[in-house]
C-alpha positions as a LaTeX table, in Angstrom:
\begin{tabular}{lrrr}
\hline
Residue & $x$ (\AA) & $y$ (\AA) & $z$ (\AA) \\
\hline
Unk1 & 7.77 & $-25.22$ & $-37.63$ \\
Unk2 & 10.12 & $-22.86$ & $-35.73$ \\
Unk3 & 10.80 & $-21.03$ & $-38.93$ \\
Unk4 & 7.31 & $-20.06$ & $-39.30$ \\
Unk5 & 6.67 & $-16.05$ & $-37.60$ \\
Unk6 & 4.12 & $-15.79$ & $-35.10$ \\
Unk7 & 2.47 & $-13.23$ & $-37.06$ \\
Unk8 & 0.80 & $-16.01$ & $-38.77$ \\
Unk9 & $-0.66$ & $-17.41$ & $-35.63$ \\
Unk10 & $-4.17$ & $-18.18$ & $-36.41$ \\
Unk11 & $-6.54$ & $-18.16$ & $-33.28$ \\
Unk12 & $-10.33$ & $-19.63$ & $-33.67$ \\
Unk13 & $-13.14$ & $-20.96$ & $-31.62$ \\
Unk14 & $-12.91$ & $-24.75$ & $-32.44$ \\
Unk15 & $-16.55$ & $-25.67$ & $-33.45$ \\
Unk16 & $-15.92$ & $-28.64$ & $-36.60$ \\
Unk17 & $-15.10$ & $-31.97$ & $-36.60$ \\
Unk18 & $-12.08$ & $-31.14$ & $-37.74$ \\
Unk19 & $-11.14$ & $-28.27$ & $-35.68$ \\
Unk20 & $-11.70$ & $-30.55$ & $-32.63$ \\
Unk21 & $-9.52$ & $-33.10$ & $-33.88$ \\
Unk22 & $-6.89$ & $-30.41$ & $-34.22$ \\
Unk23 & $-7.60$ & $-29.62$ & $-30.74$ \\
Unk24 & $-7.27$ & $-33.21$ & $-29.36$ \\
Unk25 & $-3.61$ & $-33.78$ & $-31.48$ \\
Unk26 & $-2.41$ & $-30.67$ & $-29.28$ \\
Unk27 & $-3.97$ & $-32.18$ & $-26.19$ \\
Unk28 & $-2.65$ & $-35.82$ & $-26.61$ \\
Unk29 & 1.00 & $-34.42$ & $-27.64$ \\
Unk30 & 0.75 & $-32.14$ & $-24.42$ \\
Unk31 & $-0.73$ & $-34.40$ & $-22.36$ \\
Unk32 & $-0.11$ & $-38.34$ & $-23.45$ \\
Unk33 & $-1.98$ & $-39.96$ & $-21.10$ \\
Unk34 & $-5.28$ & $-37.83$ & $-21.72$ \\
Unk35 & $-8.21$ & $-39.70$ & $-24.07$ \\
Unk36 & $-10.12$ & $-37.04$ & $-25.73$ \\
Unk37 & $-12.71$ & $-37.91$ & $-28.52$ \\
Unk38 & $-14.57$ & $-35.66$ & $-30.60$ \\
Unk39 & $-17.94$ & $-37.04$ & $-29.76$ \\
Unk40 & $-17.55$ & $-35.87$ & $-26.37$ \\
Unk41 & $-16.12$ & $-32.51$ & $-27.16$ \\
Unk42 & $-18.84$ & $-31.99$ & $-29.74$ \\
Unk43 & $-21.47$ & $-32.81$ & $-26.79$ \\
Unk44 & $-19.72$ & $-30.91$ & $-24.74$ \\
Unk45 & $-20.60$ & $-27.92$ & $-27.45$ \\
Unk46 & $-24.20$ & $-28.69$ & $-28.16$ \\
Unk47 & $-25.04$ & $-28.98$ & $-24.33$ \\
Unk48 & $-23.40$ & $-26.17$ & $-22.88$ \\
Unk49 & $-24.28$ & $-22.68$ & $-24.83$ \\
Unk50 & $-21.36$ & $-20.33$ & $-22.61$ \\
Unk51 & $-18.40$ & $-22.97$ & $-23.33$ \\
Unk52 & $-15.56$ & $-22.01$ & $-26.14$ \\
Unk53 & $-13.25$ & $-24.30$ & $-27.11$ \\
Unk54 & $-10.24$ & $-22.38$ & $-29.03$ \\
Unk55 & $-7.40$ & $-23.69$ & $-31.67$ \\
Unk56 & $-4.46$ & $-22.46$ & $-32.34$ \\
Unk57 & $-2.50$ & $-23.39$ & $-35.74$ \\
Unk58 & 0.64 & $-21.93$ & $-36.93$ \\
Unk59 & 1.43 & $-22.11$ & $-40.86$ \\
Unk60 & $-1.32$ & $-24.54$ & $-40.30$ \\
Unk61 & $-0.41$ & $-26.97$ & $-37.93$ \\
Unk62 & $-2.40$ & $-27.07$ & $-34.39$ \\
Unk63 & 0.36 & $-26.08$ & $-31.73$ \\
Unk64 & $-2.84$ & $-24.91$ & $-29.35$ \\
Unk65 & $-5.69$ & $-25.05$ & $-27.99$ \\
Unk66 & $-7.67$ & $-24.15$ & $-24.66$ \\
Unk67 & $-11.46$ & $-23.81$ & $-23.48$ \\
Unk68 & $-13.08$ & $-21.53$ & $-20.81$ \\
Unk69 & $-16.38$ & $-21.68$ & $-19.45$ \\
Unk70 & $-18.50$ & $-20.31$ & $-16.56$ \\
Unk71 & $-18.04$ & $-21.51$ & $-13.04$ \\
Unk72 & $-19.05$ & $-20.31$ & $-9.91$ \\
Unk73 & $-17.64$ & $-16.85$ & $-9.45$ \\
Unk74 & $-15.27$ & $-17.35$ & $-11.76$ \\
Unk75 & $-14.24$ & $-19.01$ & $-15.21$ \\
Unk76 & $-12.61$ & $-22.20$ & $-15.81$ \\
Unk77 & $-10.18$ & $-22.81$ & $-18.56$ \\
Unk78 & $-7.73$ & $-24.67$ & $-19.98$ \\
Unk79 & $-4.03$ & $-23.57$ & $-21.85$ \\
Unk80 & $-2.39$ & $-26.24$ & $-23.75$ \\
Unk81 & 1.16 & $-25.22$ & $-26.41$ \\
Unk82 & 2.93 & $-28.11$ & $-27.81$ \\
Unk83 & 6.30 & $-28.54$ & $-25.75$ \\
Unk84 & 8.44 & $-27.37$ & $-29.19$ \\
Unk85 & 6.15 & $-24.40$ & $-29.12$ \\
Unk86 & 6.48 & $-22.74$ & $-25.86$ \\
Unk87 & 8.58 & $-20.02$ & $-25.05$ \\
Unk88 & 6.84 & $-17.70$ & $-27.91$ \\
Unk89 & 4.34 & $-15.71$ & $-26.57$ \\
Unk90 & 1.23 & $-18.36$ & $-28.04$ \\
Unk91 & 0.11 & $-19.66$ & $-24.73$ \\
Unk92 & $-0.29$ & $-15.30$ & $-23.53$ \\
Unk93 & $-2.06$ & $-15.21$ & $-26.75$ \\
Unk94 & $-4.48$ & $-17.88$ & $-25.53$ \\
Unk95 & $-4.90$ & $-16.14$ & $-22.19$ \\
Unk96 & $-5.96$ & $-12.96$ & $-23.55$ \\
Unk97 & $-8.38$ & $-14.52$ & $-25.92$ \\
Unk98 & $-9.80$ & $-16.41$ & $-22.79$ \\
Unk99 & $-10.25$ & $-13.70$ & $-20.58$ \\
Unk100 & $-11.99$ & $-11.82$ & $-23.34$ \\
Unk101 & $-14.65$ & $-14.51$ & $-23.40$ \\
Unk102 & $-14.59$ & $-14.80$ & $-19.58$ \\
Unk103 & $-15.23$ & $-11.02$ & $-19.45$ \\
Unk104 & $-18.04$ & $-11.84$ & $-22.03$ \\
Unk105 & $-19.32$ & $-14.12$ & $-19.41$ \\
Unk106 & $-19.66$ & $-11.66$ & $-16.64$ \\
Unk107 & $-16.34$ & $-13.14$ & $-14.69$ \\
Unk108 & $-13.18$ & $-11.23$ & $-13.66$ \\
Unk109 & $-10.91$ & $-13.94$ & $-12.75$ \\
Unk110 & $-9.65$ & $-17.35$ & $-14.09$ \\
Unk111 & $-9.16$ & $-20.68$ & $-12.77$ \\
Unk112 & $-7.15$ & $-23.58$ & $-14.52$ \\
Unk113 & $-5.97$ & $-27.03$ & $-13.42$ \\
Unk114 & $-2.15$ & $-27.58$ & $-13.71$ \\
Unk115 & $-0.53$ & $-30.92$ & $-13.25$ \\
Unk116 & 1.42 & $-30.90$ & $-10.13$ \\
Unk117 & 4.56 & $-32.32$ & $-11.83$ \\
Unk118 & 4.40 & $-29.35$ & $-14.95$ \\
Unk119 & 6.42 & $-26.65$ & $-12.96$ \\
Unk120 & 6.56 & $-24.86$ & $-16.32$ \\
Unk121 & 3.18 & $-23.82$ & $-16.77$ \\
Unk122 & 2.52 & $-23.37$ & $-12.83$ \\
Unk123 & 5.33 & $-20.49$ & $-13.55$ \\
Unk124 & 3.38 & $-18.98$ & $-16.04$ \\
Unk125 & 0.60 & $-18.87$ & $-14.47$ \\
Unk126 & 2.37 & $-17.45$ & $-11.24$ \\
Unk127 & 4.01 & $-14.69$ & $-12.98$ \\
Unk128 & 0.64 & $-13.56$ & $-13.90$ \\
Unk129 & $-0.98$ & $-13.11$ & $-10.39$ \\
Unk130 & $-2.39$ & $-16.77$ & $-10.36$ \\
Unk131 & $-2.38$ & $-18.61$ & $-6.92$ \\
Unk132 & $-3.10$ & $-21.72$ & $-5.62$ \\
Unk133 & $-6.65$ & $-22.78$ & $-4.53$ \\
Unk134 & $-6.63$ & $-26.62$ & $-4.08$ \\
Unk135 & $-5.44$ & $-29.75$ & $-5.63$ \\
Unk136 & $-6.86$ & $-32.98$ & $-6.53$ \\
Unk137 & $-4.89$ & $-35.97$ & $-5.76$ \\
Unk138 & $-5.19$ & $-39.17$ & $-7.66$ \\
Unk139 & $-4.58$ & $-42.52$ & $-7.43$ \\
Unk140 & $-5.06$ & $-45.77$ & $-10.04$ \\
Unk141 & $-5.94$ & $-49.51$ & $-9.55$ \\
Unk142 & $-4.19$ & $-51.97$ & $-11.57$ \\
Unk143 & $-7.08$ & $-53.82$ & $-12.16$ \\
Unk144 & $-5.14$ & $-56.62$ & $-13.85$ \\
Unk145 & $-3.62$ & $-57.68$ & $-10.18$ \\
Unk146 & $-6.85$ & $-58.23$ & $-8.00$ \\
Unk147 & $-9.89$ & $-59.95$ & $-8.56$ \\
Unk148 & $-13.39$ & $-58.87$ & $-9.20$ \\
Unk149 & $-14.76$ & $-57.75$ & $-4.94$ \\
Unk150 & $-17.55$ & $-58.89$ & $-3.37$ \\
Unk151 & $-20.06$ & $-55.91$ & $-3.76$ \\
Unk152 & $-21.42$ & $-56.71$ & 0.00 \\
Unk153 & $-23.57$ & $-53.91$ & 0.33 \\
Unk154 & $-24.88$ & $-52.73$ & 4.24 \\
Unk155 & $-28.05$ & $-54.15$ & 5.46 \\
Unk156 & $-31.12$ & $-53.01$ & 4.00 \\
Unk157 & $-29.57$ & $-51.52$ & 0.32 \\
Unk158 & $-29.02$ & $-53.27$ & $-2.87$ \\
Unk159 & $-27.03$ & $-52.19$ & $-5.81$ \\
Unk160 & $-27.95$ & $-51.79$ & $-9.13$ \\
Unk161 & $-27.08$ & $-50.62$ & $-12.48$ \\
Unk162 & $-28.87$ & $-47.50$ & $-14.14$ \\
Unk163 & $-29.03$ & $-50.02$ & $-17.19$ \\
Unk164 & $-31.82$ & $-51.97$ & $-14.65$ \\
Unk165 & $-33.26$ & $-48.85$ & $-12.92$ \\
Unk166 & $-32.78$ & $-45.87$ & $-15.74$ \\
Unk167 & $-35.92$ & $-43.76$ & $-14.05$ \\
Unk168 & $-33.79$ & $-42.63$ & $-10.73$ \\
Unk169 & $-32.40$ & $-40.01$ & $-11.93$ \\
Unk170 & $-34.43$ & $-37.28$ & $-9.72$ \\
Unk171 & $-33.33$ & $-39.01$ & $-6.38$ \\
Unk172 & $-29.80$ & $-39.21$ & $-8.04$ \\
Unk173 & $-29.63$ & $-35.75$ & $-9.00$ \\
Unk174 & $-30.99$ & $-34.57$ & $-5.05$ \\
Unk175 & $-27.97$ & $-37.39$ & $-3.86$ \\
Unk176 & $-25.25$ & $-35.29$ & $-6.07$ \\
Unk177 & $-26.33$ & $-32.05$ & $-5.17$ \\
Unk178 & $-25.77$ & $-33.01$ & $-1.70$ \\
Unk179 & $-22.26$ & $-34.43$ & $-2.46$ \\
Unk180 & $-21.08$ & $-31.53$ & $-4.63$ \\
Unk181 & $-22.48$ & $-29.07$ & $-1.29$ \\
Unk182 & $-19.88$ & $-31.12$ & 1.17 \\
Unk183 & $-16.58$ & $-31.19$ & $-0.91$ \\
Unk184 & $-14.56$ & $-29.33$ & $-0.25$ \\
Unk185 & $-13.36$ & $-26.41$ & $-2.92$ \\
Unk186 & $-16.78$ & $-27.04$ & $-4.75$ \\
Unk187 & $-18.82$ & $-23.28$ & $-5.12$ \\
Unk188 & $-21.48$ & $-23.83$ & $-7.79$ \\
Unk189 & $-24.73$ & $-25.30$ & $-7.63$ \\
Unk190 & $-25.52$ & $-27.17$ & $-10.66$ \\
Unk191 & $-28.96$ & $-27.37$ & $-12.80$ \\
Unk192 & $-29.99$ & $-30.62$ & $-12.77$ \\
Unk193 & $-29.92$ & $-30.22$ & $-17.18$ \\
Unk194 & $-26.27$ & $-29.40$ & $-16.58$ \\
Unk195 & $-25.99$ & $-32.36$ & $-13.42$ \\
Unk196 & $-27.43$ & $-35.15$ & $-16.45$ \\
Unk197 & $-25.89$ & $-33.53$ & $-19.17$ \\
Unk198 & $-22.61$ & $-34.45$ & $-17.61$ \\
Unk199 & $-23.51$ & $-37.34$ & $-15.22$ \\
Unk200 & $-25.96$ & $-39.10$ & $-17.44$ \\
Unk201 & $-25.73$ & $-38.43$ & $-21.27$ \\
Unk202 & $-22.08$ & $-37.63$ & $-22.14$ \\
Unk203 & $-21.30$ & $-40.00$ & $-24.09$ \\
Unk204 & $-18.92$ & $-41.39$ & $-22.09$ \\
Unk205 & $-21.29$ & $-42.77$ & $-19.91$ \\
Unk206 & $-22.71$ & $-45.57$ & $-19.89$ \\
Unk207 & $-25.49$ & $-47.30$ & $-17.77$ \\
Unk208 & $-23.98$ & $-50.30$ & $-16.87$ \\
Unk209 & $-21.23$ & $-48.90$ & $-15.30$ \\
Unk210 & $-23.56$ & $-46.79$ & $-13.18$ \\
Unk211 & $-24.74$ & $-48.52$ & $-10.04$ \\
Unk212 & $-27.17$ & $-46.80$ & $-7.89$ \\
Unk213 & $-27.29$ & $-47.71$ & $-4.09$ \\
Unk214 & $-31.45$ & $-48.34$ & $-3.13$ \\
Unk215 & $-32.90$ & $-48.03$ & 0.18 \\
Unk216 & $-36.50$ & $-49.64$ & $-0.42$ \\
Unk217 & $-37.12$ & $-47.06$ & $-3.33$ \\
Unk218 & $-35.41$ & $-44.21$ & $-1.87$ \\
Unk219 & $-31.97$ & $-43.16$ & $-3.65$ \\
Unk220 & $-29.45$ & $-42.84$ & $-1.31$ \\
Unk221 & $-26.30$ & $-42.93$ & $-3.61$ \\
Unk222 & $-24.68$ & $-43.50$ & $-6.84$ \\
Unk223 & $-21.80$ & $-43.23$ & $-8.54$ \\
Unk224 & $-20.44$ & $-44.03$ & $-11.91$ \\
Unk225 & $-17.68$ & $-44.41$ & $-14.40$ \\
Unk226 & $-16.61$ & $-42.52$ & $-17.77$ \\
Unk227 & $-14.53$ & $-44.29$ & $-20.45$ \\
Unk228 & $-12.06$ & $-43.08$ & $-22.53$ \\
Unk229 & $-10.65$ & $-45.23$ & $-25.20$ \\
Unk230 & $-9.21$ & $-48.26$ & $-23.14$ \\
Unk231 & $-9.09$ & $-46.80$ & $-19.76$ \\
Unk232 & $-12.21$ & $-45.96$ & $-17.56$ \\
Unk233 & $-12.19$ & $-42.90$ & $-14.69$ \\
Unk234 & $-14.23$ & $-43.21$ & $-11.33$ \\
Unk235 & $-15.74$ & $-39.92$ & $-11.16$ \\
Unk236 & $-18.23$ & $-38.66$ & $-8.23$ \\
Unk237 & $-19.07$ & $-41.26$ & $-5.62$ \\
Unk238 & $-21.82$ & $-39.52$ & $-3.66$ \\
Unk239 & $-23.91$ & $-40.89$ & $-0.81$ \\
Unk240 & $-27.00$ & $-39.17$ & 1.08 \\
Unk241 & $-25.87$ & $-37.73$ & 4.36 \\
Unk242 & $-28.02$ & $-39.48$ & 6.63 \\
Unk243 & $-26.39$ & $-42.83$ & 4.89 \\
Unk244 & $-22.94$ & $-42.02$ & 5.47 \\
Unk245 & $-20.05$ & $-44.16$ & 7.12 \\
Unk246 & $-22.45$ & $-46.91$ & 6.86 \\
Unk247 & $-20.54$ & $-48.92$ & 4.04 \\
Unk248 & $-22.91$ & $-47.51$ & 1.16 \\
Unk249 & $-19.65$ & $-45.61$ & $-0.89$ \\
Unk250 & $-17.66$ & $-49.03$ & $-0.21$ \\
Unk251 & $-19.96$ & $-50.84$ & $-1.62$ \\
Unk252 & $-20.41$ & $-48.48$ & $-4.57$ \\
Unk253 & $-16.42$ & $-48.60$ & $-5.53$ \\
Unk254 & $-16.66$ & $-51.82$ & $-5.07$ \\
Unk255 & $-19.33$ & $-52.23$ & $-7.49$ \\
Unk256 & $-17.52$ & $-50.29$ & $-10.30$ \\
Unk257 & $-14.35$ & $-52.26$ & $-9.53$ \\
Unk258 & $-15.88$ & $-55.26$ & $-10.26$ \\
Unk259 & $-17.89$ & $-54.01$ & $-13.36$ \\
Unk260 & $-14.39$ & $-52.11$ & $-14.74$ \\
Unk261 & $-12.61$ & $-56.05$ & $-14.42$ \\
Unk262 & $-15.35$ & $-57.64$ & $-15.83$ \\
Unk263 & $-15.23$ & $-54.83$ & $-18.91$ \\
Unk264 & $-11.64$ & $-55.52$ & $-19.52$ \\
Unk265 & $-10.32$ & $-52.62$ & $-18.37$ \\
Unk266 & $-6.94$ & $-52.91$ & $-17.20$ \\
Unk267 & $-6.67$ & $-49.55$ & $-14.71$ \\
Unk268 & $-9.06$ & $-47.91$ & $-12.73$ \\
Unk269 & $-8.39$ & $-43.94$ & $-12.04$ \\
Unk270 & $-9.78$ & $-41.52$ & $-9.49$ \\
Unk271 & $-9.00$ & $-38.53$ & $-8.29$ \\
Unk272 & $-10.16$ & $-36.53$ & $-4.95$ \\
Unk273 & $-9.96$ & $-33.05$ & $-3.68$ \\
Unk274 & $-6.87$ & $-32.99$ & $-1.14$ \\
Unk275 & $-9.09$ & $-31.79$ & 1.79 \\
Unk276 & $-11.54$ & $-35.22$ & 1.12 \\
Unk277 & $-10.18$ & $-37.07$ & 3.44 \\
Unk278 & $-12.79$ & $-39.76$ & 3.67 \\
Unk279 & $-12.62$ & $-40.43$ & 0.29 \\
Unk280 & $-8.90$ & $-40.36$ & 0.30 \\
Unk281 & $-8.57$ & $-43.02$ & 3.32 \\
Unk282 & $-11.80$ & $-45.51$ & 1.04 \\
Unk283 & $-9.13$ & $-45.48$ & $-1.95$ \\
Unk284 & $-6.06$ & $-46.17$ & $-0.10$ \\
Unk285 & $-8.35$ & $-49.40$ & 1.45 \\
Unk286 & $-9.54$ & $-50.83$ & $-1.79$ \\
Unk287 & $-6.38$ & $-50.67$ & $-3.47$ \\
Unk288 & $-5.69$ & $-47.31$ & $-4.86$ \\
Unk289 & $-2.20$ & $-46.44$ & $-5.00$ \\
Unk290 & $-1.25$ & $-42.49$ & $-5.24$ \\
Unk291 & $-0.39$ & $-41.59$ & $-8.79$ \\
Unk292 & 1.23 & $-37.78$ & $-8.81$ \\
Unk293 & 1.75 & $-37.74$ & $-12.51$ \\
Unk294 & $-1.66$ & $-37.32$ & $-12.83$ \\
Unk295 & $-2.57$ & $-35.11$ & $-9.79$ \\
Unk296 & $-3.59$ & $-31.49$ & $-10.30$ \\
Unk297 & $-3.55$ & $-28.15$ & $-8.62$ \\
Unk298 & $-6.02$ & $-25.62$ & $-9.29$ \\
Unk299 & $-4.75$ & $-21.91$ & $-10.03$ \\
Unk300 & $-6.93$ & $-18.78$ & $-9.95$ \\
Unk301 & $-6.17$ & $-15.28$ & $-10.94$ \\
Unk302 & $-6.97$ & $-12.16$ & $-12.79$ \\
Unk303 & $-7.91$ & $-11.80$ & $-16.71$ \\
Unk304 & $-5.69$ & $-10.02$ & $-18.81$ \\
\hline
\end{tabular}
């Protein structure tokens, strides 16, 4: 492949099957531990009309690929060059395409999420007027080690699965808003279309690994897993704010611990904003250890 000129770098949005499976055999050679699929990149497409996702492919072969979308004030993206690849000038190739499409968005300025162990690409980011804006640190559960918890939920709630109750998804949708509002680094407000689009129907997601914390018939949290392949990610955990530090976010981890045993799953990973330090403190209780291989900072700077 090194023999091959860039001149015959080949740059397209990624919009087939196929080109998204090209995109997903750069992302799992960059980033080993990631489970793409195409059905959720392909939702990803047909829900959200400002994302791009771009391939790269030299004499053929993907060695490429990156995304950007609208966010906030700015754009969010996404650079990935296979290791052998870097060094060439591809991944500045990828920037400038992105900021042209960011620029198409209205935005003037960038923001990407960078594993905290790749110093490489935190350099090239650096070298290009990108700073640091936050980090989100995660941790796993070896779910293999414990058994299923007790969901003991506080006085007055019961827990249950969106698979039992699928018609909440109004009081959910005023719940996350409120969550999204109090973490830290978060800026944009979402729709709830876009708030179900990626909370509810991704695929995913399913319902019985979303439990929903009821108070009589009043919502007052919820939160919910995503699985990839063989592993499943806790995503948002959010809780009303008059129901806070009353055991209702405990109770929903614990919930989704004991539905990702039961599934089979044999880790459980999370991730939290660095500044969340409630969050951070009801991991480290239930189990989570700190994993900084997969822990991310967030860089923002100007388009090319």
């Amino acid at each position: 492949m090194q023999a091959v000129e860039l001149s015959e770098l080949v740059l397209a949005p990624a919009e087939t099957d196929e080109d998204l499976e090209a995109l997903i055999a750069v992302r799992r050679e960059v980033t080993p531990e990631a489970r793409p699929m195409v059905e959720n990149l392909r939702f990803n497409l047909q829900s959200k009309d400002d994302l791009s996702y771009v391939v790269a492919r030299l004499g053929g072969e993907p060695v490429a690929c990156g995304f950007v979308e609208p966010w906030s004030a700015c754009a969010w993206g996404d650079i990935a060059v296979v290791p052998e690849q870097r060094r060439r000038g591809i991944g500045s190739r990828i920037l400038a395409d992105l900021s042209e499409r960011a620029r198409g968005l209205g935005k003037d300025s960038l923001q990407f999420e960078v594993k905290m162990s790749d110093g490489e690409s935190r350099a090239f980011l650096e070298r290009r007027g990108y700073v640091r804006v936050g980090a989100e640190e995660a941790v796993v559960l070896d779910l293999e080690r414990i058994e299923p918890p007790d969901v003991d939920p506080p006085a007055g709630v019961r827990i249950v699965s969106r698979a039992e109750e699928p018609d909440l998804l109004e009081g959910m949708y005023a719940v996350g808003l409120e969550a999204d509002e109090d973490i830290p680094g978060m800026e944009d407000v979402q729709s709830f279309d876009a708030w179900r689009a990626n909370e509810i129907d991704k695929p995913s997601r399913r319902p019985e690994l979303c439990f929903i914390a009821l108070a009589g018939d009043e919502v007052v949290g919820y939160a919910g897993l995503m699985v990839f392949g063989d592993q499943a990610h806790h995503g948002l955990t959010a809780t009303r704010r008059d129901w806070r530090r009353r055991g209702v976010g405990s109770a929903l981890k614990r919930a989704e611990i004991a539905a990702a045993k039961r599934a089979g799953f044999k880790r459980l990973v999370t991730e939290s904003e660095e500044r969340n330090e409630p969050m951070r403190k009801l991991n480290e209780k239930l189990g989570f250890v700190p994993a900084p291989d997969l822990s991310v900072v967030m860089m923002r700077g100007p388009l090319v």
